[in-house]
Structure formats: C-alpha cells, structure tokens
Amino acid sequence: MKFRTFAAFVGPSVFMMIVFIALPLIFVFLQSFQVTQPIREMVEVETCTPGFLTQTCTVEVKSQPVLDENGNVQTETRWVGFESYANVLQMGRVWDAISSGAIAQIGNIDFWKALRFTLTFTLLTLPLVIGLGLAIALAVNNAARSIRGQVIFISLLPFIITPVIGALSIRWLFYGDGIVTAWLEMLFNTDISVAANGWAVEFLMMFYRVWHVAPFAFVIFYAGLQTVNQDTLESAIIDGASRWERLRYVIIPHLMPLIVFIALIHLMDAYRAFEEVVGFSSQAQRITLQWLTYDFLQPDDAGNRSISRASASAMLTMIGIVVILMPLLRKTWRDHRGGH
Amino acid sequence: MATPKALRQSVALRAGSAAFLTFWCLLAAFPLFWVLVMSFKSPVDAFDANPLAVIFGPRTLSDGNGLSIVDIVVGLAVLIYAVRFAFTGLPRMVRAFTSPGYIVAGWAIGAVGFAVVFVLLFFGLLPILLNVLNALVGPLGEPVLGLTTEHYKAVWVENEFYRNFLNSMLVTGGVVTVSLTVGTLAGYGLARSGSNLAFWILIAALVFRALPHSVLVAGYLPVFINSAEILSPILGENAPTLYGQPLAVIAVLVAINQPFTIWMLRSFFQSIPVELDEAARVDGCTHLQAFRLVIMPVMWPGVITTGLFSFLLGYNDFLVTSLLLDAQNQTMVPAIAGYFNRETTTTDQVEAIAAAVSITAPLFLLVMVFQRQIVSGLTAGAVKG
C-alpha cells in the first residue's frame, strides 16, 4: 500500500486522536505548571454608619476582583513551577508525619489516601478476577452443552451493565436496611452499619469490581480452553497425571498468554477506578486517583474549578500508567523487531 | 461415544462443579434481579428486612396495586409469546418484506414497529382486557402479588427522564456512527500496511487506551468553557461555547474510543484474506473501491461487534458526560447521580432504583440479541494478540 493511500485511510482517525487525546495531554502538562486566578486589587473602602452627633466612619482595605469594561472578572495566568504539585502532594505534612512517627497521619492527605486505596484495590482484585474467571470457565467447560448458552448469558450481565448502576445495585443490597445487611444482622444478632465503616465499604468496592470483571476473564479463558491440545492431555493421562497435575502442567501453561493479557487489561482498568466511588458514595472514606482529579474539576461552592491542581494530580496519576505499561511496550517492541 | 474411563469424573467433582456454577449464576444475577423486584414495590415493602415481603409486597397490595393469578398467567404468556415472536417470526417478516440491499433499514423499522405494537398491546390493551377478565373469574381474579408502576411514572413523566433518555440516544448514536466510520477506514489501512508508521500508530493507540479519562477531561474543560473567546478570531460572532454541547461530547467520546476501535477492527480485517483485495485490484478497483465493494460486505460481523462495544462506551459513560454537559443536556447515567445524592426519603431511593432499572433494560435486550457477537468481540482481541 502506498503511503498516500495509507494516509488517506488512517488520516481521520489519527487526526481525532491527535486533537482530542495528544493535544489535551500537552495542555494538561502545561496547565499543571500554571495557575489562573482572578486579578485582585486592594481598595480602600470607607463605610459610614449614622451615629449620634457625628457619623461613625471606618476605613478598611478590601481585596476585590478587577472587572473589565464588560463587567467580567479579569483573570491572569502565571507560571508557578511545581506549586500545584506541592499542593497536591503536601510533602511538608508527609515529612511531619514521618518524623513524628505517626505514619497513619499520611492517610489524611487526599492524594496519599487515594494512592493507598487505588494500589490496594488494583493489586488485591487482580488474583481474585483471574482465579474466579478461571474457575467459572472450568466449571462451564465441565457442564452439559445444553445449558452453556444460558450460563454465558447470565454471566455477561454483570459485565455489560453500566458500572455506576452495577455498583448501585450492590450498594442497595447492603447500605441502610439493605436485604443482605438485614440477613447478616439476623445471623450475628448485632446492628451493622455498612456505610459507616470504611473497611466494609472498601471490601464492597472490591467485591463489585471482581463481580464486574470476572465474566470478562471467564469468556476469554473459556475460549482458550476450547483450543487446549487434546493429544497433550491424553499423553498426560497415560503418564499418570492426576486431574490437578493436568490443570497445573498442561492447561494453565496453555492459557498463560491469556492470563497475562487479562492481567494487563485489569491493571489498566482497575488503576483508573472511578465509578465505584460514585456508586458507593465513598468519597468520605475511600477515594481513587481518578476520582481525585474528577473532584478537582468539579466546580466548588463558589463555582471555581481548580484546573491546575487537577492537572497536577492527573500528571501524577500518569506515572502509574507508564509503570504498568512499560513491560507490555517492551514486549511489543521486541516482537515487532523480531517479526522483521 | 462413551467417555474413556480415565477422563470420567468422580461424582463429587461433578457435583462440586455444578454447585459452584449455580452459586456463580446466583451471585451474578441476584443483585440485578433484586433491584428489579424492588423497583415495583412501595418504599416500605422495597426496604423490608423480610425477603418474602419484598417479593410479594403486602403493603403495595393493600394500597390497591396488585396482580391477580389471572393477570400473572396471561401477562407471562403474552411476554413469552412476544419474545418467541421476536426471535422467529420477526426475522422471517423482515426478510420477506425487504430487498437484500436494505436489510439494515428493514431491521430498524421492524424493531421499532415491534416495540410500538408491544407497548400498545401490553400497556394499553392488556390492562383493559384483564380488568374485565378479573371481574368474571371470581376468586382467581383477586390480587395476590403487590406490584406498582408508580415509581416508573414518577421518573419518566414527572421528572422528565425521557429528556435524559433522548440525550443518551443522541450521544450514543453519534458515538457509534462516527467511531465506526472513522475506525473502519483506519482499521483497514492498519491491517493492510506493514510499515513502521502503522506499528507506531498502534503503539500510541495502546498508550492512549490506558489513559484515565479524567486526565483528558482536565485538558478539555478550560478550552471548552472559553471556546467562544478562543475561536472568535476565526469564526467571529458565531463562535460556539463547546461546554454543554452534545456534539462536542460525541467528538470527545469518539476520540477516547478510537484506540480500542482500531485495534479491534484491525484484528477483524486481518482475518479477511489479502487475496480478496488483490483480486479486486486486478479487476481494476482502486483501494477505496476494493474496501467499499469487496471487503466491507464480508466485514459486517466485525463492524457490528465493534459497534456494540462503542455503544457500551457511549451509553455507560459517567465521567465525561457529567463534566462536559450541563444539566439540561444531561444523559441518563449522570442524571441518576442526582437521585441517590438527594436520597432524603425512601421514595426518592425507590425512584432512583426505577431509573436504574430503566437504564439497564436496553442493555439486557442487547445481550439477549447480540450475545454471540459480544463473546466473539471479547475473544477477538485476546486470542489474536
């Protein structure tokens, strides 16, 4: 294919990715070193209140925003270096906490709180998703052919459902007087308030994520199981391998590329977890890195969005993405070089 | 053929495997099933600690909203018949009444017509008919199962949820159409070119796929809010404010979706033999003609599968739409956040549940119709690399 034909085919897509993904990334990078604020000026204001004989007048210096001729607030954009990063990271408080020996204090700073939760969330759900997905795939592969279609249909539901709604549907089972909480209360004969307990909420968020992603892993493992080499399995049986050994030494090595694939996709997606915080309304207890950026972008009570801080936290989130992607990119590069 | 003795499984293993599968199916379906049941009950019943009270809804029943045995039997029969007709009679009719070139339009008209007839019959004619029947059959006509649709009425009519629904359809429809048009072209180009540039585009797309969406939105927001000012030197007075525009959100979602779309379509295009292009080229087609006349007709399964995933991305999105659209153009998923955040009374909560079920229903239909395509789409990416 000639270069010009190739460019004509790929052009629109590349254009969209440059305008709406690459350029915004550069903007965010620049914004994270800038601050845009309304220009304020100091004005002496004399306020007089009528008093006995003479008026009582006070003069105070007020800071007020400068308006342009249309009555809009004038803003200025300054380069501030790493100030926004410092605002997000709050290293001063971190060092204080470390030097005073109260490491738990770090958990009160939004960024570190979000980082702690996002990493725990990502790493703990990973083995659960792969394990559950593999178990379902093996069980379905073991089941009668006639029911496989229905089982796949039911399994796809948690995966296909809108993430916020999926999180909500689990929240409604537990929060307040939810039915499962009612059962647990009957079982243990105590009062349980799930929404008030940070660890319970954290557990529910992880439970939701595993429930949501395991079907994806299951479908891919199930497809992989169909291509297991039957001859190898038979020779393993002749060699006297038990069922467990066949799973361990024949089936799992065969599925290994798929396990790596699912692990990578899951790391990418769980690292940018966001919908769980919205669905479980957990912002008081547990937040994720992407939610932190989202929160900075939301207008506050005065209608201001802290764009610079959002950009700084977004760039910090990116570091993790690069770390996760590194092995994948290196492998793809090696395959590409080897392919030529 | 009998299973060889060595491969035969012990009873315990088979029972364990079946039990595990049952447990998983319950786990997968229960939250959704329970939410569906709750959405039809009065708030007191919906949040009852006794599961039987939630299912049978005694207080919903005493409020005068209930179904008799006759209602349930007739209603279920109509539902089952409708579903069976949708899978057997409808395809036959569509095939009989459309000429081969217009099969997609035929399906669209068939589906919409089926939906309209079903709604008219099920919600218009059936209640009137059942009222008469219930009066005739005596004890069988007494209501036994509490069920109310008041929350759905409150959500769709009083809270004007249909506006959000239309916005969702606009955004989702736009995302699917544009990303498929742009994506098929790129996917074809990438599948047929082995150049280094193609490789680097794919790698960049892979990196872009991993980006958190909030990072990108942080880049759009200041530009979109001030776009009237920024664009005015070029467009003059007519420069639009992009913030709050569904069209701008469509563009953003298409771009976010592009990396995934081109990877998936590329793998589908690679499964079509190159000889097919070459034959067309020998017969005198240009690349574009070969693509349009020869390759696209055999690509429909791949395009439908990719379209499904674009649909899911546009339909399920919360982050981008909630930040870039204002209240009057809001789509369904962010709009639901308004319900559970105010959550002052249990009535509000049940209304939120009804809204959630309304959002889920189209997805449920989607899995029913396109299960095979979704499974093939999920595996296409994984198995081929």
mmCIF file with all atom_site columns, N, CA, C and O in Angstrom, chain A residues 46-59:
data_model
loop_
_atom_site.group_PDB
_atom_site.id
_atom_site.type_symbol
_atom_site.label_atom_id
_atom_site.label_alt_id
_atom_site.label_comp_id
_atom_site.label_asym_id
_atom_site.label_entity_id
_atom_site.label_seq_id
_atom_site.pdbx_PDB_ins_code
_atom_site.Cartn_x
_atom_site.Cartn_y
_atom_site.Cartn_z
_atom_site.occupancy
_atom_site.B_iso_or_equiv
_atom_site.pdbx_formal_charge
_atom_site.auth_seq_id
_atom_site.auth_comp_id
_atom_site.auth_asym_id
_atom_site.auth_atom_id
_atom_site.pdbx_PDB_model_num
ATOM 1  N N  . GLU A 1 46 ? -14.555 53.254 52.486 1.00 0.00 ? 46 GLU A N  1
ATOM 2  C CA . GLU A 1 46 ? -14.972 53.935 53.692 1.00 0.00 ? 46 GLU A CA 1
ATOM 3  C C  . GLU A 1 46 ? -16.443 53.650 53.905 1.00 0.00 ? 46 GLU A C  1
ATOM 4  O O  . GLU A 1 46 ? -17.281 53.926 53.056 1.00 0.00 ? 46 GLU A O  1
ATOM 5  N N  . THR A 1 47 ? -16.764 53.011 55.010 1.00 0.00 ? 47 THR A N  1
ATOM 6  C CA . THR A 1 47 ? -18.169 52.748 55.288 1.00 0.00 ? 47 THR A CA 1
ATOM 7  C C  . THR A 1 47 ? -18.585 53.592 56.484 1.00 0.00 ? 47 THR A C  1
ATOM 8  O O  . THR A 1 47 ? -17.885 53.644 57.488 1.00 0.00 ? 47 THR A O  1
ATOM 9  N N  . CYS A 1 48 ? -19.685 54.282 56.333 1.00 0.00 ? 48 CYS A N  1
ATOM 10 C CA . CYS A 1 48 ? -20.143 55.161 57.398 1.00 0.00 ? 48 CYS A CA 1
ATOM 11 C C  . CYS A 1 48 ? -21.497 54.687 57.902 1.00 0.00 ? 48 CYS A C  1
ATOM 12 O O  . CYS A 1 48 ? -22.363 54.327 57.109 1.00 0.00 ? 48 CYS A O  1
ATOM 13 N N  . THR A 1 49 ? -21.663 54.657 59.193 1.00 0.00 ? 49 THR A N  1
ATOM 14 C CA . THR A 1 49 ? -22.974 54.353 59.756 1.00 0.00 ? 49 THR A CA 1
ATOM 15 C C  . THR A 1 49 ? -23.423 55.580 60.531 1.00 0.00 ? 49 THR A C  1
ATOM 16 O O  . THR A 1 49 ? -22.627 56.226 61.212 1.00 0.00 ? 49 THR A O  1
ATOM 17 N N  . PRO A 1 50 ? -24.680 55.919 60.419 1.00 0.00 ? 50 PRO A N  1
ATOM 18 C CA . PRO A 1 50 ? -25.160 57.099 61.135 1.00 0.00 ? 50 PRO A CA 1
ATOM 19 C C  . PRO A 1 50 ? -25.058 56.872 62.630 1.00 0.00 ? 50 PRO A C  1
ATOM 20 O O  . PRO A 1 50 ? -25.384 55.806 63.135 1.00 0.00 ? 50 PRO A O  1
ATOM 21 N N  . GLY A 1 51 ? -24.510 57.849 63.335 1.00 0.00 ? 51 GLY A N  1
ATOM 22 C CA . GLY A 1 51 ? -24.379 57.709 64.774 1.00 0.00 ? 51 GLY A CA 1
ATOM 23 C C  . GLY A 1 51 ? -24.900 58.978 65.448 1.00 0.00 ? 51 GLY A C  1
ATOM 24 O O  . GLY A 1 51 ? -25.439 59.872 64.790 1.00 0.00 ? 51 GLY A O  1
ATOM 25 N N  . PHE A 1 52 ? -24.732 59.034 66.734 1.00 0.00 ? 52 PHE A N  1
ATOM 26 C CA . PHE A 1 52 ? -25.193 60.207 67.456 1.00 0.00 ? 52 PHE A CA 1
ATOM 27 C C  . PHE A 1 52 ? -24.209 61.358 67.234 1.00 0.00 ? 52 PHE A C  1
ATOM 28 O O  . PHE A 1 52 ? -23.007 61.181 67.318 1.00 0.00 ? 52 PHE A O  1
ATOM 29 N N  . LEU A 1 53 ? -24.715 62.516 66.892 1.00 0.00 ? 53 LEU A N  1
ATOM 30 C CA . LEU A 1 53 ? -23.950 63.714 66.581 1.00 0.00 ? 53 LEU A CA 1
ATOM 31 C C  . LEU A 1 53 ? -23.146 63.559 65.287 1.00 0.00 ? 53 LEU A C  1
ATOM 32 O O  . LEU A 1 53 ? -23.396 64.246 64.324 1.00 0.00 ? 53 LEU A O  1
ATOM 33 N N  . THR A 1 54 ? -22.196 62.672 65.264 1.00 0.00 ? 54 THR A N  1
ATOM 34 C CA . THR A 1 54 ? -21.426 62.504 64.021 1.00 0.00 ? 54 THR A CA 1
ATOM 35 C C  . THR A 1 54 ? -21.606 61.083 63.496 1.00 0.00 ? 54 THR A C  1
ATOM 36 O O  . THR A 1 54 ? -21.972 60.179 64.238 1.00 0.00 ? 54 THR A O  1
ATOM 37 N N  . GLN A 1 55 ? -21.319 60.934 62.228 1.00 0.00 ? 55 GLN A N  1
ATOM 38 C CA . GLN A 1 55 ? -21.344 59.573 61.663 1.00 0.00 ? 55 GLN A CA 1
ATOM 39 C C  . GLN A 1 55 ? -20.116 58.826 62.138 1.00 0.00 ? 55 GLN A C  1
ATOM 40 O O  . GLN A 1 55 ? -19.049 59.410 62.318 1.00 0.00 ? 55 GLN A O  1
ATOM 41 N N  . THR A 1 56 ? -20.260 57.526 62.324 1.00 0.00 ? 56 THR A N  1
ATOM 42 C CA . THR A 1 56 ? -19.097 56.702 62.607 1.00 0.00 ? 56 THR A CA 1
ATOM 43 C C  . THR A 1 56 ? -18.593 56.157 61.283 1.00 0.00 ? 56 THR A C  1
ATOM 44 O O  . THR A 1 56 ? -19.317 55.480 60.571 1.00 0.00 ? 56 THR A O  1
ATOM 45 N N  . CYS A 1 57 ? -17.376 56.502 60.947 1.00 0.00 ? 57 CYS A N  1
ATOM 46 C CA . CYS A 1 57 ? -16.846 56.031 59.670 1.00 0.00 ? 57 CYS A CA 1
ATOM 47 C C  . CYS A 1 57 ? -15.648 55.132 59.920 1.00 0.00 ? 57 CYS A C  1
ATOM 48 O O  . CYS A 1 57 ? -14.809 55.434 60.755 1.00 0.00 ? 57 CYS A O  1
ATOM 49 N N  . THR A 1 58 ? -15.628 54.011 59.213 1.00 0.00 ? 58 THR A N  1
ATOM 50 C CA . THR A 1 58 ? -14.442 53.158 59.287 1.00 0.00 ? 58 THR A CA 1
ATOM 51 C C  . THR A 1 58 ? -13.872 53.010 57.890 1.00 0.00 ? 58 THR A C  1
ATOM 52 O O  . THR A 1 58 ? -14.603 52.908 56.913 1.00 0.00 ? 58 THR A O  1
ATOM 53 N N  . VAL A 1 59 ? -12.597 52.990 57.821 1.00 0.00 ? 59 VAL A N  1
ATOM 54 C CA . VAL A 1 59 ? -11.924 52.784 56.542 1.00 0.00 ? 59 VAL A CA 1
ATOM 55 C C  . VAL A 1 59 ? -11.268 51.421 56.594 1.00 0.00 ? 59 VAL A C  1
ATOM 56 O O  . VAL A 1 59 ? -10.512 51.121 57.502 1.00 0.00 ? 59 VAL A O  1
#
